[in-house]
Tab-separated table of C-alpha atoms in Angstrom:
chain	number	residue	atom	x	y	z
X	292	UNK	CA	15.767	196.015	144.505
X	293	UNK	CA	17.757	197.136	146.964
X	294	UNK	CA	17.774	193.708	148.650
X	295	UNK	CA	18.706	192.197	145.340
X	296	UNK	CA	21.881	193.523	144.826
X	297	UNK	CA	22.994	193.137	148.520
X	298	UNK	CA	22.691	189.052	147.493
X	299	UNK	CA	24.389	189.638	144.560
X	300	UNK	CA	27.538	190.923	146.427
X	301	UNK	CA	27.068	188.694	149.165
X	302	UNK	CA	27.015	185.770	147.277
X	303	UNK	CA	29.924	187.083	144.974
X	304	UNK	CA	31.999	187.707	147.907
X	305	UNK	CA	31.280	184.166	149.557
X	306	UNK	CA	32.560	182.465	146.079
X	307	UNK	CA	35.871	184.392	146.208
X	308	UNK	CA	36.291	183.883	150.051
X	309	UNK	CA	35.857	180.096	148.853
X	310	UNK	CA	37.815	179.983	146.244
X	311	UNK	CA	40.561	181.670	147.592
X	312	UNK	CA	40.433	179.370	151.034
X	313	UNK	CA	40.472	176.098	148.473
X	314	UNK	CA	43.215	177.825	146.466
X	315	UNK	CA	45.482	177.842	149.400
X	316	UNK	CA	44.226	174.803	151.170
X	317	UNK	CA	45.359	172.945	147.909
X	318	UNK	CA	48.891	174.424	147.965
X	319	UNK	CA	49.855	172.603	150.636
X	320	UNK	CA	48.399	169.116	150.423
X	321	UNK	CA	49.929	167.645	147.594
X	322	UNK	CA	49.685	164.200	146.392
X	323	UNK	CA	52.750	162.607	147.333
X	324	UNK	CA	53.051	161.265	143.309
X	325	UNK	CA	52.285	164.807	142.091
X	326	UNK	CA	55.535	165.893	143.545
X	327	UNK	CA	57.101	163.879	140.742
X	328	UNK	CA	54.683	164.556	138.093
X	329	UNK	CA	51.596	163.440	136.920
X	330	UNK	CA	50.191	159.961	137.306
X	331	UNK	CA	50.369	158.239	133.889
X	332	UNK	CA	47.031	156.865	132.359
X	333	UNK	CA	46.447	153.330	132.432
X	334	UNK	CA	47.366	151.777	128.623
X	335	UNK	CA	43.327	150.819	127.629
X	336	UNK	CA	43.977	147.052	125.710
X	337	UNK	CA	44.524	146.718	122.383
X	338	UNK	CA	41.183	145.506	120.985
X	339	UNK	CA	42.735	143.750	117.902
X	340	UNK	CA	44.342	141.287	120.372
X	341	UNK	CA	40.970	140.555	121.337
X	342	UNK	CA	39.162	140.034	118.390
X	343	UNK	CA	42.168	137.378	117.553
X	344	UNK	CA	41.498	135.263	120.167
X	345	UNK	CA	45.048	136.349	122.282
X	346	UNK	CA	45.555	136.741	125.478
X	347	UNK	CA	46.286	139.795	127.005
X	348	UNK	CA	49.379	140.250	128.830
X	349	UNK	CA	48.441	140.972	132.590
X	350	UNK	CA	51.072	142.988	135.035
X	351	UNK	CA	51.189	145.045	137.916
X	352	UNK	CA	49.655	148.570	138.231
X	353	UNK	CA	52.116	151.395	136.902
X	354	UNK	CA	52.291	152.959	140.270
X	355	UNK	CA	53.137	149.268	141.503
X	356	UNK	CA	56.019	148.901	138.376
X	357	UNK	CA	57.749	152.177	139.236
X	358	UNK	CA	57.510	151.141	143.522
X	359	UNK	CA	59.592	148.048	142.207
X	360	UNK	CA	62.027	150.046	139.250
X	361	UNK	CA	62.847	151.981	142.304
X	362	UNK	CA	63.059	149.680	144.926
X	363	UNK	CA	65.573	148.045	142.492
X	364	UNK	CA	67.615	151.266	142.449
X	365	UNK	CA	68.233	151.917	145.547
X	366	UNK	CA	68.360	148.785	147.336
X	367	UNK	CA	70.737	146.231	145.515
X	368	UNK	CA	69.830	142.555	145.451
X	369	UNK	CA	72.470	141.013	148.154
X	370	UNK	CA	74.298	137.871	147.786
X	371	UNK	CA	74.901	136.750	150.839
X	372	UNK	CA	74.302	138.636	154.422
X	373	UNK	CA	77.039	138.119	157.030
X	374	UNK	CA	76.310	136.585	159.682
X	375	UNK	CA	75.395	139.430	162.444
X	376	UNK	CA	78.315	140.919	164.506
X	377	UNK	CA	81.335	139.425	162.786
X	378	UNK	CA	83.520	141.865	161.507
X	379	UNK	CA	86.073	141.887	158.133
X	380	UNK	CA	89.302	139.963	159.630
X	381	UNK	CA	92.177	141.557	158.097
X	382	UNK	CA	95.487	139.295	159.551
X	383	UNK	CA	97.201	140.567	157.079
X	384	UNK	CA	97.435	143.935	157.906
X	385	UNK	CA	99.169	142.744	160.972
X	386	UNK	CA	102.380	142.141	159.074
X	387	UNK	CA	103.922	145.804	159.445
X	388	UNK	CA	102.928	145.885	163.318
X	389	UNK	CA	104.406	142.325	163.837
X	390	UNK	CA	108.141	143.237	161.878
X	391	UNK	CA	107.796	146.542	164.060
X	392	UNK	CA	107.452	144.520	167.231
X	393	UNK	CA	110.688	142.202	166.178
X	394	UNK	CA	112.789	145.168	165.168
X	395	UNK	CA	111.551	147.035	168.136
X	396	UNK	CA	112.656	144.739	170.487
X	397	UNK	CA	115.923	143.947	169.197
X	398	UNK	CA	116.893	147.483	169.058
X	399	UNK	CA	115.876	148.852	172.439
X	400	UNK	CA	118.312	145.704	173.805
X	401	UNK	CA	120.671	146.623	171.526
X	402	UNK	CA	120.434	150.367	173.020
X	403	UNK	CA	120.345	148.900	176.552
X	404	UNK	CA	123.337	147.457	175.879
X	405	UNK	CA	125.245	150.278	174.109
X	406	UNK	CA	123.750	152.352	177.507
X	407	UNK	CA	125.139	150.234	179.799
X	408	UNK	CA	128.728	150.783	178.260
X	409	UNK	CA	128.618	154.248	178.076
X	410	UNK	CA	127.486	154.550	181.912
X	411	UNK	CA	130.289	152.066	182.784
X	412	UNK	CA	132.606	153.592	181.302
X	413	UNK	CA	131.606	157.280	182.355
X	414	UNK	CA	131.628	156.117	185.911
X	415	UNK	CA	135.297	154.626	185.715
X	416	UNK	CA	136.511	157.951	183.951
X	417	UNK	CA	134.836	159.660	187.158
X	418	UNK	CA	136.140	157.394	189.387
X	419	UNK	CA	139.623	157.966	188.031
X	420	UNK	CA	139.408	161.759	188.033
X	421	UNK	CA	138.227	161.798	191.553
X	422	UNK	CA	141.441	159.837	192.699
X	423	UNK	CA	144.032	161.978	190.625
X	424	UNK	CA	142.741	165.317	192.530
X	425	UNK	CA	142.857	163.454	195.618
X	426	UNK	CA	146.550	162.347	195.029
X	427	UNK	CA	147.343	165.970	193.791
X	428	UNK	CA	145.993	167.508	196.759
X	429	UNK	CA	143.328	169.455	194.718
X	430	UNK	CA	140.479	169.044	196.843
X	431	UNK	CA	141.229	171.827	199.487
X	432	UNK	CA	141.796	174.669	196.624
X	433	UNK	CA	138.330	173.876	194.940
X	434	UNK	CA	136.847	174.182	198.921
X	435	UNK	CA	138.349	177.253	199.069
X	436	UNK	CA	137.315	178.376	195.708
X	437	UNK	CA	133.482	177.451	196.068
X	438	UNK	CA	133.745	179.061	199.433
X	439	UNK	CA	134.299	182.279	197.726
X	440	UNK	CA	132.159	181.996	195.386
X	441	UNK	CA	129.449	180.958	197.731
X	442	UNK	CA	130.224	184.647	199.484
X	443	UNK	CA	129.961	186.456	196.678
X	444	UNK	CA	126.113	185.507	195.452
X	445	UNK	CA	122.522	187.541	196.672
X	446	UNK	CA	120.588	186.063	199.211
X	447	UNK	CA	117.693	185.193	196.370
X	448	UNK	CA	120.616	182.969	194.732
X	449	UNK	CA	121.682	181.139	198.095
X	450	UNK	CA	117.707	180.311	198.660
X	451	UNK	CA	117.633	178.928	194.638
X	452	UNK	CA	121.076	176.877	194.866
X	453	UNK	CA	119.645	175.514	198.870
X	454	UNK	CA	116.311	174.480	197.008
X	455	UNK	CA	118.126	172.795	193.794
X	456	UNK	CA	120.160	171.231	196.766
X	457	UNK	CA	117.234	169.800	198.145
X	458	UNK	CA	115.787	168.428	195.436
X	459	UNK	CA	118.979	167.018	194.240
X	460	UNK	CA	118.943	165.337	198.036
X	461	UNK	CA	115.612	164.044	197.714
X	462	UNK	CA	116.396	162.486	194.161
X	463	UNK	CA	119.778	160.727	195.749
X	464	UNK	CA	117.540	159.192	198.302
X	465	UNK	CA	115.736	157.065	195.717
X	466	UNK	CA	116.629	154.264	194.679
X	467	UNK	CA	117.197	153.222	191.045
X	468	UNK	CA	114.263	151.839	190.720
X	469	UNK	CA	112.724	154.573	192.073
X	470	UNK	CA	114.178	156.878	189.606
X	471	UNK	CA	113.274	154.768	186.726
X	472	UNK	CA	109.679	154.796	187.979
X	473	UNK	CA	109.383	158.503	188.547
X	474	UNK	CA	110.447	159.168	184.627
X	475	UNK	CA	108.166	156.794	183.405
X	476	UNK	CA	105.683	158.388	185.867
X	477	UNK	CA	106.565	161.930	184.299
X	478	UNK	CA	105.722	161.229	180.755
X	479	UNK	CA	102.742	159.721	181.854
X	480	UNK	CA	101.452	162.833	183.735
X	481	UNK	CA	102.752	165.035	180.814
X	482	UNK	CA	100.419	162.608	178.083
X	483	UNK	CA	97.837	162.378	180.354
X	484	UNK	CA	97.895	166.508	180.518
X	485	UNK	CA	97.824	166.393	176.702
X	486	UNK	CA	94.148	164.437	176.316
X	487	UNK	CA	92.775	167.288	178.317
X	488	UNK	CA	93.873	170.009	175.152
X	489	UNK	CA	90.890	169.933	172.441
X	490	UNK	CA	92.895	171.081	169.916
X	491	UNK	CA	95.237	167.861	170.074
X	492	UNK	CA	91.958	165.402	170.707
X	493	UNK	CA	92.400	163.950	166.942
X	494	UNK	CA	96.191	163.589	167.699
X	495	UNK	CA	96.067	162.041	170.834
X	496	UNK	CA	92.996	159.730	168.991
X	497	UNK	CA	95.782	158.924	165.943
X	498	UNK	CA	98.867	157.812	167.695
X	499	UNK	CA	98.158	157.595	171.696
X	500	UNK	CA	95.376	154.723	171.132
X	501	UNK	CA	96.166	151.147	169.866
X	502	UNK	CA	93.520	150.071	167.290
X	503	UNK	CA	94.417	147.325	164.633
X	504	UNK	CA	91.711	148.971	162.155
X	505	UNK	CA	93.385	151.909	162.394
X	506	UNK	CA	95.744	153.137	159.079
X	507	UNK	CA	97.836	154.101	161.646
X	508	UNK	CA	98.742	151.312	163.428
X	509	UNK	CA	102.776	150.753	164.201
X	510	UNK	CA	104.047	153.889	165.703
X	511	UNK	CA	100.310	153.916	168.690
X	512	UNK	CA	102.280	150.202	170.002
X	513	UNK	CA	104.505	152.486	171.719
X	514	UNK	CA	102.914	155.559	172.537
X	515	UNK	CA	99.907	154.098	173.686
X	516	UNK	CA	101.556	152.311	176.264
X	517	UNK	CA	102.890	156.282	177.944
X	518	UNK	CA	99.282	157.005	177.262
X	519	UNK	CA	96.029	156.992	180.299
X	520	UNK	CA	92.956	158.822	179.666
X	521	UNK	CA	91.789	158.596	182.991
X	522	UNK	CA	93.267	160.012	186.171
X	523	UNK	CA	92.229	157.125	188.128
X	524	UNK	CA	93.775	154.509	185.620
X	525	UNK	CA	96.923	155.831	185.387
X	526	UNK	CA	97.165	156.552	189.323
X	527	UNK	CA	96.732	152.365	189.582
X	528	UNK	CA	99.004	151.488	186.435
X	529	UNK	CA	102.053	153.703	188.626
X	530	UNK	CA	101.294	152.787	191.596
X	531	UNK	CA	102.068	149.151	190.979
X	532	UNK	CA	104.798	150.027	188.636
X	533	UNK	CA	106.102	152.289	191.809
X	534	UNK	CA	105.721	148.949	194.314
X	535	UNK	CA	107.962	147.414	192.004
X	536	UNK	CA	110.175	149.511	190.616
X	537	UNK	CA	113.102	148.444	193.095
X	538	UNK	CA	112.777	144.492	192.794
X	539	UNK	CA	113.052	144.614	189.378
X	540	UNK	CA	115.408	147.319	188.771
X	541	UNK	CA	117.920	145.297	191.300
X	542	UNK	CA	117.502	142.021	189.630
X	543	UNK	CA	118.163	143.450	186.274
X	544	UNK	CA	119.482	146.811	186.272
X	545	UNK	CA	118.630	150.084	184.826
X	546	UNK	CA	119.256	149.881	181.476
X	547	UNK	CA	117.953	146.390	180.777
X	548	UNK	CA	114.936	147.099	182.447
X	549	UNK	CA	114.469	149.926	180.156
X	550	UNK	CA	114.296	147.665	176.966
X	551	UNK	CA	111.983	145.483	179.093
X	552	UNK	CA	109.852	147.607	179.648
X	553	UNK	CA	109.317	148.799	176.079
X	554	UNK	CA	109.402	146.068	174.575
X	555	UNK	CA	106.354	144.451	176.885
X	556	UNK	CA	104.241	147.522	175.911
X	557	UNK	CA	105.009	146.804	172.091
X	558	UNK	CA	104.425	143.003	172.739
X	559	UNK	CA	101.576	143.387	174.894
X	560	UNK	CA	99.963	145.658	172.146
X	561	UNK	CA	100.719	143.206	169.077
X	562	UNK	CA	98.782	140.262	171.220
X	563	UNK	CA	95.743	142.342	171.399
X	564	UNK	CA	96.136	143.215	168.223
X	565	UNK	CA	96.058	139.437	167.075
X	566	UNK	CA	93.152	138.502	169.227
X	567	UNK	CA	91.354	141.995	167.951
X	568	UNK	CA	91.643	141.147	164.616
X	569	UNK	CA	90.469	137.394	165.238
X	570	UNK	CA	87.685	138.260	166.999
X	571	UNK	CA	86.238	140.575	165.093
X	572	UNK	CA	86.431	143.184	168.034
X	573	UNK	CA	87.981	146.093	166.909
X	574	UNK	CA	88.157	148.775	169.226
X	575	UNK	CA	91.024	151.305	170.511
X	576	UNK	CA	92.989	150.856	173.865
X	577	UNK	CA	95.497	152.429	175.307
X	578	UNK	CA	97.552	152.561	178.893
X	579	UNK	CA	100.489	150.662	180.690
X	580	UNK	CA	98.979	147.870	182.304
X	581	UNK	CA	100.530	145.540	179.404
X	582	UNK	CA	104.403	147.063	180.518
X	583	UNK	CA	103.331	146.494	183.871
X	584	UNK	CA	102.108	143.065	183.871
X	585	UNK	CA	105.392	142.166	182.668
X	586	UNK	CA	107.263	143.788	185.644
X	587	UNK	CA	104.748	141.912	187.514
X	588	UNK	CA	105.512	138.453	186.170
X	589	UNK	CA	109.028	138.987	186.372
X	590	UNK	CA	108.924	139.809	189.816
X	591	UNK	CA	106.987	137.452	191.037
X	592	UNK	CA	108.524	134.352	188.772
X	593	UNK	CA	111.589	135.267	190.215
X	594	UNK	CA	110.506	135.647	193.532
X	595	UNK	CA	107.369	133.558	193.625
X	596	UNK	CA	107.476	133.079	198.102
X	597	UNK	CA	107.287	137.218	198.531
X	598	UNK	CA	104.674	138.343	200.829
X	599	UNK	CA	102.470	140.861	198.999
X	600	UNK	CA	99.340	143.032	200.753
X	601	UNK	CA	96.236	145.337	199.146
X	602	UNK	CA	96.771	148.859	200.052
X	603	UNK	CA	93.471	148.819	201.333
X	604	UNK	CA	92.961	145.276	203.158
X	605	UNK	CA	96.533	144.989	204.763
X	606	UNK	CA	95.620	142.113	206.903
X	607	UNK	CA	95.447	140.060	203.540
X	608	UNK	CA	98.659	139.259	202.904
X	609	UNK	CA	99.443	136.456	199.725
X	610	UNK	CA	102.590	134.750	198.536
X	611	UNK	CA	103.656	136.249	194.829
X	612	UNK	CA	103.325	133.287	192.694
X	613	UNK	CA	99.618	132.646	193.912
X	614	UNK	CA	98.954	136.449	193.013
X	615	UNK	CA	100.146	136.051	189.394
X	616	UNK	CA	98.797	132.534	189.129
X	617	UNK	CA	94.762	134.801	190.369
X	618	UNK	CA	95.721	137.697	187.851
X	619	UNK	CA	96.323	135.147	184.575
X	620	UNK	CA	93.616	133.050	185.340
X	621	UNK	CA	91.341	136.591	185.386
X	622	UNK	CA	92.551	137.960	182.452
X	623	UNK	CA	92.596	134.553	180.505
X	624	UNK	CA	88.617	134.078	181.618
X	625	UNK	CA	88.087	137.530	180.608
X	626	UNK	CA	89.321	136.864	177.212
X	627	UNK	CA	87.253	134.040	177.130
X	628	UNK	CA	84.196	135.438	178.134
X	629	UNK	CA	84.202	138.707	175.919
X	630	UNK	CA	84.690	140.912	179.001
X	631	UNK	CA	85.276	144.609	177.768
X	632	UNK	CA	86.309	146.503	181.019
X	633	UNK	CA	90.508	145.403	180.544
X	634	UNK	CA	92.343	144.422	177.711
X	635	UNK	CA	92.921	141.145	178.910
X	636	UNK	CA	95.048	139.894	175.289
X	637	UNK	CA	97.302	142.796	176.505
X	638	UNK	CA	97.633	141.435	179.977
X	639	UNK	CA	98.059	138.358	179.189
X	640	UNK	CA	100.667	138.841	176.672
X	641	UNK	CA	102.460	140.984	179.023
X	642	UNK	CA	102.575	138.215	181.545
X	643	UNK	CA	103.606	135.874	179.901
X	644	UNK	CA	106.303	138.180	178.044
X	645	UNK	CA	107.717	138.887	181.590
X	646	UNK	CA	107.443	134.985	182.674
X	647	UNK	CA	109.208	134.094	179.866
X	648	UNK	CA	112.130	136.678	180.100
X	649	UNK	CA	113.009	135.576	183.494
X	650	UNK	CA	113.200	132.299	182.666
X	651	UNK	CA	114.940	132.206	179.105
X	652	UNK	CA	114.837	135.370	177.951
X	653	UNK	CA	117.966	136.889	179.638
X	654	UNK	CA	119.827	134.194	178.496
X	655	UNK	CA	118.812	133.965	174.911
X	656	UNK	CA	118.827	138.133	174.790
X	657	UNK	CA	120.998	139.824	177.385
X	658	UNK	CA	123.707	137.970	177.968
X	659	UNK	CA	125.027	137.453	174.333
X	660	UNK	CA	125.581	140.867	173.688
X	661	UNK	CA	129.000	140.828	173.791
X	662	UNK	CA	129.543	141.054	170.344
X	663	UNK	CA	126.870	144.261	169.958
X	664	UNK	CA	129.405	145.979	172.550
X	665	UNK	CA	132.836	144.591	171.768
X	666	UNK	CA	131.934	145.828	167.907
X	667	UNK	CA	130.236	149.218	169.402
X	668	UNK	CA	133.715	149.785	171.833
X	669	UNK	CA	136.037	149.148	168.802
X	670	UNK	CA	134.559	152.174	166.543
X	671	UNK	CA	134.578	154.030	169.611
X	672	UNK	CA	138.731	153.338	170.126
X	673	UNK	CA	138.547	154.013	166.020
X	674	UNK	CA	136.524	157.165	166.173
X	675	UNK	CA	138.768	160.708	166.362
X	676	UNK	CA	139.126	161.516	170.696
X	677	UNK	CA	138.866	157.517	171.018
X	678	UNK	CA	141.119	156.517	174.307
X	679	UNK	CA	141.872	153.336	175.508
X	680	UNK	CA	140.687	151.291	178.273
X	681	UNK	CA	141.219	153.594	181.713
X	682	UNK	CA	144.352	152.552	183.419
X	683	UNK	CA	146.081	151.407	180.570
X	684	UNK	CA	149.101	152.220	177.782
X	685	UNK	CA	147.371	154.276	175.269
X	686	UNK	CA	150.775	154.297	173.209
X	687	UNK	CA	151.311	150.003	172.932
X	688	UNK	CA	148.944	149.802	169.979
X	689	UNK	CA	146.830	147.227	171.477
X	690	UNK	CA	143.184	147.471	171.349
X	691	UNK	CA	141.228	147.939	174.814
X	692	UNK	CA	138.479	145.600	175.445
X	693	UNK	CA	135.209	146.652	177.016
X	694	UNK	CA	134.435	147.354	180.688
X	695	UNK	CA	132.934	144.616	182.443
């Protein structure tokens, strides 16, 4: 008997071992339906219908009628699929950035112009001042006083006043152009410094890139244009704005090529905006090459016979007017083609902002802005401290007109 009950508790402990292995096998293999319940039982047919003589109403399988009342839910029937890769063309969003461009434009001329007074007239006033100490005899008790002075400082002050000296040497040497260029060169370096901060990434994203799908989309025309992700990029962009600097700067001055400038990077940025917009391709740029394709133009409209050179082939040598003439017809075949490495709408409008300029531009623009500065000179003579033109009567109760 012995042997008996050992297969009684050998079998008994087989059954549990099974049981238990089944048990937990089960637990994970569900039924993908049993996670949502249980599977309803087919309806059996109504046997009444039969006997009748009518027909039974056939239909899918339940599990087939819930695939589909699902199917339904989450996948909406569509009426009409767009065609692939075309985007939602909003033109009409552009009306903001296009009445931003206009009143952009006018005002940095009409700033240029108010400039341009004020540093006329500051440099007459110094002018002036300079000859009354030299009639008064002035200027050998100020070299005495500064040579005094000079005697009394440290040796760490003389080395800080010799450097500032320097500097102020080195910045005299430039030319205005030159000047101009290392400003705009500045707040490049100082933006450029600013994408490299992760903590202003979504900033710099918001208002330093031009994108027409942006909600932000005004304000980026001009930032964008101080703004180069890339080293590289902006070392290009102001190095041709640098080989320029002084041809333009001579043919139209400081302050008017100021407001040029500006206004091509707000211009450039609404013609890429357009094209953007019509194409469907709406993606964010940013940089100066717009700006600097104007300077460009101008340059080389004005002075289309100018021998120009590559920095790095300078035994190729070109005439200016076939350079801009190879630079348009790039960009305008880029546009064409759907290239992606430029923003050729942004050259391109900045090329033919600066062509333009040169040839009507100045005169439609610059030189009617007399009446922004006679009107801007006469609340000046109004204003409390106001003095008349240098040279003349202050007490004959005429009204000075502006420098020229």
């Amino acid at each position: 008997m012995a042997w008996r009950g050992y297969f009684v508790k050998w079998t008994k402990t087989e059954c549990i071992n099974s049981v238990s292995t089944v048990s937990r096998g089960s637990r994970f293999t569900l039924h993908p339906q049993q996670r949502c319940g249980f599977r309803k039982e087919a309806r059996k047919p109504e046997t009444w219908k039969r006997d009748r003589g009518i027909p039974e109403e056939t239909g899918p399988p339940p599990s087939e009628a819930a695939d589909a009342v699902v199917s339904r839910k989450v996948v909406p029937p569509k009426s009409g699929p767009p065609p692939p890769g075309a985007a939602p063309r909003r033109t009409g969003k552009l009306f903001k950035p296009f009445m931003f461009t206009i009143g952009f434009t006018g005002c940095s001329f009409g700033a240029a112009a108010i400039l341009q007074y004020e540093s006329l007239k500051s440099r007459v006033k110094t002018a002036k001042d300079e000859a009354e100490q030299e009639k008064n005899g002035k200027a050998s008790q100020d070299m005495t006083y500064w040579h005094n002075w000079w005697n009394q400082l440290t040796d760490f002050q003389k080395q800080v006043i010799l450097l500032m000296s320097f500097v102020d040497d080195f910045w005299s040497s430039l030319t205005e152009g030159q000047q101009m260029a290392t400003g705009i060169i500045a707040v490049n370096a100082v933006v450029l410094c600013c994408w490299r901060i992760p903590s202003m990434q979504r900033f710099m994203v918001k208002y330093f890139t031009a994108n027409p799908a942006s909600k932000t989309r005004c304000l980026p025309m001009l930032l964008s244009t101080f703004s180069h992700y890339s080293i590289i990029h902006m070392a290009a962009n102001m190095y041709v704005l640098w080989t320029f600097s002084s041809s333009i700067v001579s043919l139209l001055g400081k302050e008017q090529f100021l407001a040029v400038y500006l206004s091509a990077g707000v211009i450039s940025t609404m013609v890429s905006y357009l094209c953007k917009t019509s194409t469907g391709r709406l993606h964010p740029s940013l940089g100066a090459s717009g700006a600097i394709m104007t300077v460009l133009a101008a340059v080389c409209t004005k002075m289309p016979e100018a021998k120009l050179g590559i920095i790095l082939l300078p035994m190729v040598s070109f005439t200016a007017g076939n350079a801009l003439k190879a630079i348009v017809a790039m960009d305008a075949a880029g546009l064409i083609m759907g290239w992606r490495l430029f923003d050729h709408a942004a050259h391109l409008g900045g090329a033919l902002f600066g062509v333009w300029y040169v040839a009507y531009g100045h005169k439609l623009m610059w030189r009617k802005r007399e009446p922004l500065v006679k009107a801007w000179h006469s609340m000046r003579s109004q204003a409390p401290g106001g003095r008349g033109r240098p040279g003349g009567s202050g007490g004959d109760g005429g009204r000075p007109g502006p420098p020229t």
